[in-house]
XYZ file of C-alpha atoms in Angstrom:
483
model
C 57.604 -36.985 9.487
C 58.417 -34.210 11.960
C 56.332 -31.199 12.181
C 57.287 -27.655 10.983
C 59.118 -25.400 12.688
C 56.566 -23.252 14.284
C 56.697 -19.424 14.517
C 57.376 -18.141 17.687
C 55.600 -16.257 19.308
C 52.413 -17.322 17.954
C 50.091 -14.157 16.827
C 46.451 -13.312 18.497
C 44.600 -15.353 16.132
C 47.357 -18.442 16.324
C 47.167 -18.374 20.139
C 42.922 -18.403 20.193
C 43.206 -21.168 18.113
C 46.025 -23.347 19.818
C 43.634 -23.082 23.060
C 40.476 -24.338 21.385
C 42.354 -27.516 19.993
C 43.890 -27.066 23.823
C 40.581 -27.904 25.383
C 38.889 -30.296 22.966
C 36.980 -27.703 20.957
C 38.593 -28.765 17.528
C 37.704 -32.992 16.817
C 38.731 -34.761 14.495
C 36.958 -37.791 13.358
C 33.988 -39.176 11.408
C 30.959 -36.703 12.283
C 27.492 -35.612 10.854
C 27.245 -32.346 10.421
C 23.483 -29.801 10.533
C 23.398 -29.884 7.177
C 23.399 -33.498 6.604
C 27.236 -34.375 5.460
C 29.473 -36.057 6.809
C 33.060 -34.532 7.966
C 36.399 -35.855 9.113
C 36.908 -32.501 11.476
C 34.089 -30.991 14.527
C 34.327 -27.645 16.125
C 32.134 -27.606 19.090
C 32.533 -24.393 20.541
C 30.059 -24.786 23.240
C 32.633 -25.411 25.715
C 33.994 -22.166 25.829
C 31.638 -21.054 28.185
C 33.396 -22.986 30.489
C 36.288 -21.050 29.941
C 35.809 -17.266 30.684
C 39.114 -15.733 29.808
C 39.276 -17.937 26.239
C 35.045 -16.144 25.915
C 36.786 -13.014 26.447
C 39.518 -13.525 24.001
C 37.035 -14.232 21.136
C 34.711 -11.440 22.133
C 37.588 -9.118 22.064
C 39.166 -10.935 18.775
C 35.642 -10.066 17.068
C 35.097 -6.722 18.192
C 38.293 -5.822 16.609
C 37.703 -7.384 13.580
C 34.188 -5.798 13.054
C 36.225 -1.640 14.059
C 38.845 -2.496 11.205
C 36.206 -3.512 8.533
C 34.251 -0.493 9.469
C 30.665 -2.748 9.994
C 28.103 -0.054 11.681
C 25.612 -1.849 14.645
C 23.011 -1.236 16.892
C 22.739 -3.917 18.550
C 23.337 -7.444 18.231
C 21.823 -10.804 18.602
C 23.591 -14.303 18.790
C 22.441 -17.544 16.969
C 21.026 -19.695 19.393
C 22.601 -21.332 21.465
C 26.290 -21.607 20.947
C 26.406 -18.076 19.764
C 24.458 -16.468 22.624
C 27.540 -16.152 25.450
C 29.729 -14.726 22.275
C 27.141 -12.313 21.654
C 26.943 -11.220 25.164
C 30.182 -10.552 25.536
C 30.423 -8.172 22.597
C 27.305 -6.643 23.741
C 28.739 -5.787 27.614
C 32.146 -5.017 26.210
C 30.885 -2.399 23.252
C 27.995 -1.626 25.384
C 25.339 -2.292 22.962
C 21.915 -3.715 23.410
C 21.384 -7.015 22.823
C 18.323 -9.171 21.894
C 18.017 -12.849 21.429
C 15.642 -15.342 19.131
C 13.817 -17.705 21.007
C 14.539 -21.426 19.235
C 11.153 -22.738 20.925
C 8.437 -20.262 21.222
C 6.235 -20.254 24.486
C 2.991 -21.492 24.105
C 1.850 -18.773 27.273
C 3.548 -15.545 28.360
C 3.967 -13.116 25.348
C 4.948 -15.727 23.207
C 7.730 -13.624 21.482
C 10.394 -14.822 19.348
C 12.576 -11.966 19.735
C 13.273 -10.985 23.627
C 14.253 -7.410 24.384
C 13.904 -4.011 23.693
C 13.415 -3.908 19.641
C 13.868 -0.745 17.901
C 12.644 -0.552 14.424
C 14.948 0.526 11.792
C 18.314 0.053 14.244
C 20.784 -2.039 12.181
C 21.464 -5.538 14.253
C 24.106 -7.597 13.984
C 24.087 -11.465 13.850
C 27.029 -13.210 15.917
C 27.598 -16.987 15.156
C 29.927 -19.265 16.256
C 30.509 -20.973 12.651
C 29.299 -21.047 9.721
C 28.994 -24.151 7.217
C 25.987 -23.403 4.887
C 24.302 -20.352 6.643
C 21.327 -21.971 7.418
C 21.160 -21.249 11.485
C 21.843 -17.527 10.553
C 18.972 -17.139 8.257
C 17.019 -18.741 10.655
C 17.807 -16.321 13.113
C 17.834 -13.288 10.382
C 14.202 -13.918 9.619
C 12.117 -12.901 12.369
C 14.776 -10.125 13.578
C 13.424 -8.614 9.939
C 9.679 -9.688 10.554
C 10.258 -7.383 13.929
C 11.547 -3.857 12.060
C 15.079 -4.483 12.577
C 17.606 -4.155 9.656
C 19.962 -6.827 9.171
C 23.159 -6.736 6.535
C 25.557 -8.444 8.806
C 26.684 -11.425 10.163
C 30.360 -12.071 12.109
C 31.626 -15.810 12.675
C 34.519 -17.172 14.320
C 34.893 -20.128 11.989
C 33.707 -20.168 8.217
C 33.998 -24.051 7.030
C 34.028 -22.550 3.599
C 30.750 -24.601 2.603
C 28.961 -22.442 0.589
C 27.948 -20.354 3.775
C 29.154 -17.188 2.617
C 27.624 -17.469 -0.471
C 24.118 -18.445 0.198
C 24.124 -15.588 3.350
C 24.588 -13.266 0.250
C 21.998 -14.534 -1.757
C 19.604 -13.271 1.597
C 21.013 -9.937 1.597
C 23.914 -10.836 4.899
C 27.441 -10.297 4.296
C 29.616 -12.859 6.368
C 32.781 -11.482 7.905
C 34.530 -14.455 9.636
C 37.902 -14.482 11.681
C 39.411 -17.364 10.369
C 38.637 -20.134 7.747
C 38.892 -24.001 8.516
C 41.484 -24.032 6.091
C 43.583 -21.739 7.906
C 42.717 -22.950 11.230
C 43.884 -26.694 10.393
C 47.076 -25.118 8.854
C 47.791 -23.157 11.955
C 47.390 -26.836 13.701
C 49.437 -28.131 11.644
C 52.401 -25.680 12.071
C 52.160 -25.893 15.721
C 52.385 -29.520 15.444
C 49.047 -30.495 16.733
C 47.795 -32.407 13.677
C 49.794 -34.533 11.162
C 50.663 -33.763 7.522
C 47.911 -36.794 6.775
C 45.180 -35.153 9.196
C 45.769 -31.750 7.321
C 45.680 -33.004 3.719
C 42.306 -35.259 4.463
C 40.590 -32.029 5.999
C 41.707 -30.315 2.443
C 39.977 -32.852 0.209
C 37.063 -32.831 2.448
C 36.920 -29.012 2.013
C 37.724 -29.432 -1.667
C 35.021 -31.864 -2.409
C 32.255 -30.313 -0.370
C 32.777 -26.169 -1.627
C 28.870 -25.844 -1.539
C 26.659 -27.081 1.083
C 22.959 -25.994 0.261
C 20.685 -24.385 2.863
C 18.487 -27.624 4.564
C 14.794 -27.084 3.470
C 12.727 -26.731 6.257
C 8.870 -28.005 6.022
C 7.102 -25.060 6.269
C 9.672 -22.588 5.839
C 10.145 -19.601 3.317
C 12.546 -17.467 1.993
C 13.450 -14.418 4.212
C 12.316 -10.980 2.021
C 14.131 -7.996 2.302
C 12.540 -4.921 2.850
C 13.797 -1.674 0.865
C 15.267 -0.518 3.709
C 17.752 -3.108 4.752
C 18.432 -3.137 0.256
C 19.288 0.685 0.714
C 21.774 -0.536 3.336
C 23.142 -2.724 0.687
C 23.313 -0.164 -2.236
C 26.979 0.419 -3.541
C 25.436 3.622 -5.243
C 24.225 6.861 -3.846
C 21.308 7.270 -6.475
C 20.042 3.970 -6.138
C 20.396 4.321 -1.985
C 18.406 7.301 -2.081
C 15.893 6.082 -4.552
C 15.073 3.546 -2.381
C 15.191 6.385 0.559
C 12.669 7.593 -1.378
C 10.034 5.089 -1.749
C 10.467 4.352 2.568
C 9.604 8.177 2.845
C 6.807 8.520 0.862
C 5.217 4.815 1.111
C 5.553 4.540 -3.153
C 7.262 2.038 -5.489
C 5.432 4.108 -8.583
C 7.424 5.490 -11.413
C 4.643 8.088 -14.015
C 6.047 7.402 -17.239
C 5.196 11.040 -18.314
C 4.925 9.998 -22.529
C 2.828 13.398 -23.236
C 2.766 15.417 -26.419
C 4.514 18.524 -24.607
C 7.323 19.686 -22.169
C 4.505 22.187 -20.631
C 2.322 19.202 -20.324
C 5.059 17.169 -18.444
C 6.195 19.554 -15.703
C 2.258 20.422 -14.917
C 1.725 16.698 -14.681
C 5.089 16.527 -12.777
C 3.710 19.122 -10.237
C 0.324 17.746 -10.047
C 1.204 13.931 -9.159
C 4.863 14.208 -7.756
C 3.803 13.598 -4.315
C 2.652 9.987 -5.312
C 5.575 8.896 -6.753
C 9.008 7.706 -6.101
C 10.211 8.567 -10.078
C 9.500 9.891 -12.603
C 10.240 8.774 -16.892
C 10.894 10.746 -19.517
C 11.162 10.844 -23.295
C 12.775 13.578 -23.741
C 13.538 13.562 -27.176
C 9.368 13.459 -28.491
C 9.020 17.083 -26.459
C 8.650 19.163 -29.410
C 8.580 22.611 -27.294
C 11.930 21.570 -25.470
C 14.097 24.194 -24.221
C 17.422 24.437 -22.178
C 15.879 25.340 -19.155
C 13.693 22.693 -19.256
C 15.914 20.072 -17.391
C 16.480 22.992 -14.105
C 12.606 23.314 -13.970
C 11.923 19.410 -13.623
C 14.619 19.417 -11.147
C 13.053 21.771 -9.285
C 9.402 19.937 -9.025
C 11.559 16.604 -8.488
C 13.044 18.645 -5.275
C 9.940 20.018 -3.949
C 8.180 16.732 -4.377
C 10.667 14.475 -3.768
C 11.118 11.618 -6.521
C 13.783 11.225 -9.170
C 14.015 12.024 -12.459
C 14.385 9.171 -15.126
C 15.511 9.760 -19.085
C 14.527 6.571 -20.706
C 17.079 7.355 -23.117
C 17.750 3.453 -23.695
C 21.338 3.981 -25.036
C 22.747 1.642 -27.344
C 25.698 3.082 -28.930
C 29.454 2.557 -28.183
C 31.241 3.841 -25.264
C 32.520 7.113 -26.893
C 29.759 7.761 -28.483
C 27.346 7.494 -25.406
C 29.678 9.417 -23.940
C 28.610 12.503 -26.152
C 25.047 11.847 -25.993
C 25.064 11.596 -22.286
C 26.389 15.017 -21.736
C 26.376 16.644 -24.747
C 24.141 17.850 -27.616
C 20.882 19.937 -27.045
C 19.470 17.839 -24.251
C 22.186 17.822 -21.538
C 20.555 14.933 -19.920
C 23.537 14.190 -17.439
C 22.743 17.728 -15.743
C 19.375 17.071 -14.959
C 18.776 13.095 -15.138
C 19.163 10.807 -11.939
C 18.936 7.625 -13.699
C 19.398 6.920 -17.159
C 19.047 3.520 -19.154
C 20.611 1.369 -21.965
C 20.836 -1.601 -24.039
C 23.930 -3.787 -23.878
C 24.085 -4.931 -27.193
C 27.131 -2.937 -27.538
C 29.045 -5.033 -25.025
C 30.524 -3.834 -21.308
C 32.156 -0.338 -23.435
C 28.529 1.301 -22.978
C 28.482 0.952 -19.501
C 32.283 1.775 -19.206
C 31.333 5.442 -21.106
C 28.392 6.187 -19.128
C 29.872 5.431 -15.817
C 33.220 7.927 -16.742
C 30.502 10.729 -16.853
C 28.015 9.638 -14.333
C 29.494 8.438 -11.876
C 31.801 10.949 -10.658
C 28.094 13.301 -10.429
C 26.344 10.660 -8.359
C 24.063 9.536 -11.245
C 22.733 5.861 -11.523
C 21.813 3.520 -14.261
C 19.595 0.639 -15.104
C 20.250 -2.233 -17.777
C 17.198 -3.132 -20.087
C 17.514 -6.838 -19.091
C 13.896 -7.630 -20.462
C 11.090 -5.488 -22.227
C 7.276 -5.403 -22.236
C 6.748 -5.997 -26.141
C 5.564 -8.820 -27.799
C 8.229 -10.711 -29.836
C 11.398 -8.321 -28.093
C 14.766 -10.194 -28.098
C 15.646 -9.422 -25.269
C 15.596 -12.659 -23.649
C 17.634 -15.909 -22.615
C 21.544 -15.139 -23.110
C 20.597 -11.389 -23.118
C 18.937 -10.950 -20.047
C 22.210 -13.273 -18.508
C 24.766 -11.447 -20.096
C 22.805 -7.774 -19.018
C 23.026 -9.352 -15.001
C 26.312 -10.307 -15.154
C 27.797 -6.459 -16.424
C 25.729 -5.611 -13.848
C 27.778 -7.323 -11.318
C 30.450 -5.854 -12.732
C 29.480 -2.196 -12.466
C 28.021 -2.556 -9.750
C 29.068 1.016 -8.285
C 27.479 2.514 -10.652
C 24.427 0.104 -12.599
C 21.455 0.325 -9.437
C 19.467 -2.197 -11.182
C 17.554 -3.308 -14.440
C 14.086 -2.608 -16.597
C 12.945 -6.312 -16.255
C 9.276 -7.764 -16.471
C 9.486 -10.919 -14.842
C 12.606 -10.776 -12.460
C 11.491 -13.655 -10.773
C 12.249 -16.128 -14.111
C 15.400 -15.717 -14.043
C 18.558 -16.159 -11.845
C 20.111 -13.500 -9.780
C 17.003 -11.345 -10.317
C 15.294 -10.554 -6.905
C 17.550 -13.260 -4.657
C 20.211 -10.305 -5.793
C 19.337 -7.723 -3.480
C 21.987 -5.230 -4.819
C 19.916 -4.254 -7.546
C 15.880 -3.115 -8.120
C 13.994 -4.182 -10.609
C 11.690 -1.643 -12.514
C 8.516 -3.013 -14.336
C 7.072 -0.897 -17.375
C 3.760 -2.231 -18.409
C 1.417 -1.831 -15.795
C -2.552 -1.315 -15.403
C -5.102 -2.337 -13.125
C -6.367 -5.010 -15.635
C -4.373 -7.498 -17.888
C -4.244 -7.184 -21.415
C -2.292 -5.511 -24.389
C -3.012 -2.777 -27.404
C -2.785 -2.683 -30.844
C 1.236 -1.870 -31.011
C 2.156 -5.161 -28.737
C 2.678 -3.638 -25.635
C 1.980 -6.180 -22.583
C 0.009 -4.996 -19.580
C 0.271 -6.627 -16.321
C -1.559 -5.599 -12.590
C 0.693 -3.778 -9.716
C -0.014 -6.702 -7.637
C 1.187 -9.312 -10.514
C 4.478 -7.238 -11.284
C 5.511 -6.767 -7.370
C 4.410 -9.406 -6.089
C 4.377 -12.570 -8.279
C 6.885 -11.513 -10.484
C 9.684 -10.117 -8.300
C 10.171 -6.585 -8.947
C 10.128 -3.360 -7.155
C 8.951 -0.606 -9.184
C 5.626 -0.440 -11.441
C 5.605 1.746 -14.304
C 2.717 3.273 -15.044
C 1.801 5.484 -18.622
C -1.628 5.840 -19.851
C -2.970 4.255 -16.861
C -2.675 7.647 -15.078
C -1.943 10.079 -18.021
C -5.514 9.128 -19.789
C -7.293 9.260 -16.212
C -10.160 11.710 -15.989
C -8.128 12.432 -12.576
C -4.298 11.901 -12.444
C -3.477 12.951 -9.905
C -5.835 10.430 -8.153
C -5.110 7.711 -10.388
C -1.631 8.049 -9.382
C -2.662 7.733 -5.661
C -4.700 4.305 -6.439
C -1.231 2.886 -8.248
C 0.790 3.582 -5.240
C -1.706 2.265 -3.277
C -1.921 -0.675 -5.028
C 1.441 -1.144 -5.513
C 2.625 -0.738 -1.827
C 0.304 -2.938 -0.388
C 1.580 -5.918 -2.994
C 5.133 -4.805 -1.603
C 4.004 -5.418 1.805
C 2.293 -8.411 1.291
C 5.727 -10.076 -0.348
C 7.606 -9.063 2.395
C 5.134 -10.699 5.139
């Protein structure tokens, strides 16, 4: 069968492609791949350092790619060892530092695994040559983290389309690749360098072989985001600065301020704001409420620097929230950050929230699970509250959960926190069926971000320094997950 007639001239991408197949670089045969399959097409790139103008074309190819998606970098580091002359090249051409992961670590000298001049907090990006199940990247991404630097990014040449993509999400790195296998062997084929047969066995293989899971490495753990590179990931400005806000002042505790008056509130506000990253209300049990109430809380929020949280835990439908949100004697979309509901209502909640909110910059969390004894919200609920989450996902910054790390997409998201209500310094319960759980036990062994803290502090003969132990407490157990 003769081959199709191909375009002529052949574009950029067509033309970098045509000269890897030119020198040997694309294979075709029976090979075993990193990840343990088998596959009837190889791409070993590592001969392209032998060819310095086709190095230059792919440096140049990337750089372009990464200016039109908009992807901000401070420097960059290649996947050893393939990657590492790619990497180079972007890094003397854009004139960006560079640093590199050692694959063997030194047993004498400084025995680093990241060489060069690190820079905590400077955003780095990953360059690989491809990509089948992400594996090599998350590799590298893990002790570029360990060393300060904030990772989000990762550009390939090739993605095999392998479940790379996907399970370089799951660890917080968005892939942007310049061409897929699939499109690469079509290009081939249109050129006439590969047969129709070649083409459609490369497309069953790809087919049949969609996910390729991450190798398990003895020894090895998952990498942990920090709240820093998660604020890099944020899709909303509330929940970006919220976790802005816990960096700055070294807290993941939220006062649940559940006291008899509004004068009681803002002069517990005022007296433990500088421990905390947020602050909950009820303000509907405030029996001295006024209208100004909401402008003097923002005020203290300001001058101390945490947000302001109305557990409102809306449940209506989306009209009616609507009202309630911005409406009636409480006003709560004027002076509330972050607000909260239920979903039993379906999607149309979150749909009239988000017409109000978002356009003011205001974020909201899903009650995916609850602290009571014997609360439904469980199982199917706690699914079906994740998924509308993924759906909203510009404006819904996370969840009220109480054991994130139970169920799936809860902390291996990193788009969204997880706030714990619930907590003391001892385990236990009260009469009413609330559960209590430690800082350490929420943040660390369960998954979640933020502790929530009520009587704990509110009944202390000190607040103020109650407070301070939570934070404490509740930082270090955030440290000690991410180490």
């Amino acid at each position: 069968m003769s081959s199709p007639v191909p375009p002529s001239p052949p574009s950029s991408m067509e033309s970098l492609i045509l000269r890897l197949h030119d020198i040997s670089a694309v294979k075709f045969g029976t090979f075993i791949l990193k990840s343990g399959i088998t596959s009837p097409i190889y791409i070993d790139l590592r001969l392209i350092i032998s060819y310095p103008s086709l190095l230059s074309h792919i440096s140049q190819t990337l750089t372009s790619s990464l200016k039109s998606s908009s992807v901000p970098f401070d420097v960059v580091c290649g996947v050893p060892y393939t990657a590492l002359p790619i990497a180079t090249a972007v890094s003397v051409k854009e004139d960006v530092p560079m640093v590199m992961r050692r694959k063997e670590v030194k047993s004498y000298g400084t025995g680093k695994v990241i060489e060069g001049v690190v820079e905590k907090g400077k955003r780095c990006l990953v360059v690989e040559d491809l990509v089948t199940s992400g594996a090599s990247v998350i590799e590298t991404v893990a002790p570029l983290r360990e060393c300060g630097l904030v990772v989000t990014d990762a550009v390939v040449l090739i993605d095999r389309e392998q479940g790379g993509r996907e399970n370089l999400l799951e660890n917080g790195i968005k892939l942007h690749s310049l061409v897929k296998l699939s499109e690469m062997v079509g290009v081939l084929r249109r050129f006439g360098k590969v047969d129709e047969a070649t083409e459609k066995m490369v497309l069953k293989f790809l087919e049949e072989n969609k996910k390729v899971a991450v190798p398990k490495v003895e020894g090895s753990r998952k990498v942990k985001m920090g709240y820093r590179e998660r604020a890099a990931l944020a899709k909303n400005e509330t929940g970006r600065r919220l976790y802005e806000v816990m960096l700055q002042k070294e807290s993941n505790l939220c006062l649940a301020a559940d006291v008899g008056t509004a004068a009681e509130l803002l002069d517990l506000a005022d007296k433990v704001g500088h421990e905390i990253c947020m602050l909950k209300t009820h303000v509907d049990i405030l029996p001295d409420f006024t209208p100004d109430f909401g402008s003097k809380l923002r005020k203290i929020a300001e001058k101390q620097n945490f947000l302001i949280f109305e557990d409102r835990k809306f449940a209506d439908i989306g009209n009616t929230v609507t009202m309630q949100y911005e409406g009636g004697i409480f006003r709560i979309l004027e002076w509330a950050d972050i607000v909260n509901a239920h979903i039993i209502s379906g999607p149309g909640i979150v749909d009239g929230l988000k017409l109000k909110g978002l356009p003011r910059g205001r974020g909201l969390l899903l009650l995916a699970e609850m602290s009571s004894a014997g609360n439904l919200a469980t199982g199917d609920y706690t699914a079906a509250a994740f998924k509308i989450a993924q759906d909203h996902s510009d404006f819904v910054i996370g969840f009220i959960s109480v054991n994130p790390a139970s169920w799936q997409g809860g902390p291996d998201n990193p788009a969204f926190i997880h706030a714990t209500p619930g907590v003391q310094m001892v385990k236990g319960g009260d009469a009413l069926g609330q559960q209590y759980n430690t800082p350490y036990s929420v943040i660390f062994d369960r998954g979640s971000d933020i502790i929530i803290v009520g009587r704990g502090i509110i009944k202390a003969e000190n607040p103020a320094e109650a407070a301070r132990q939570y934070r404490i407490e509740g930082w270090n157990a955030y440290l000690s997950k991410c180490s």
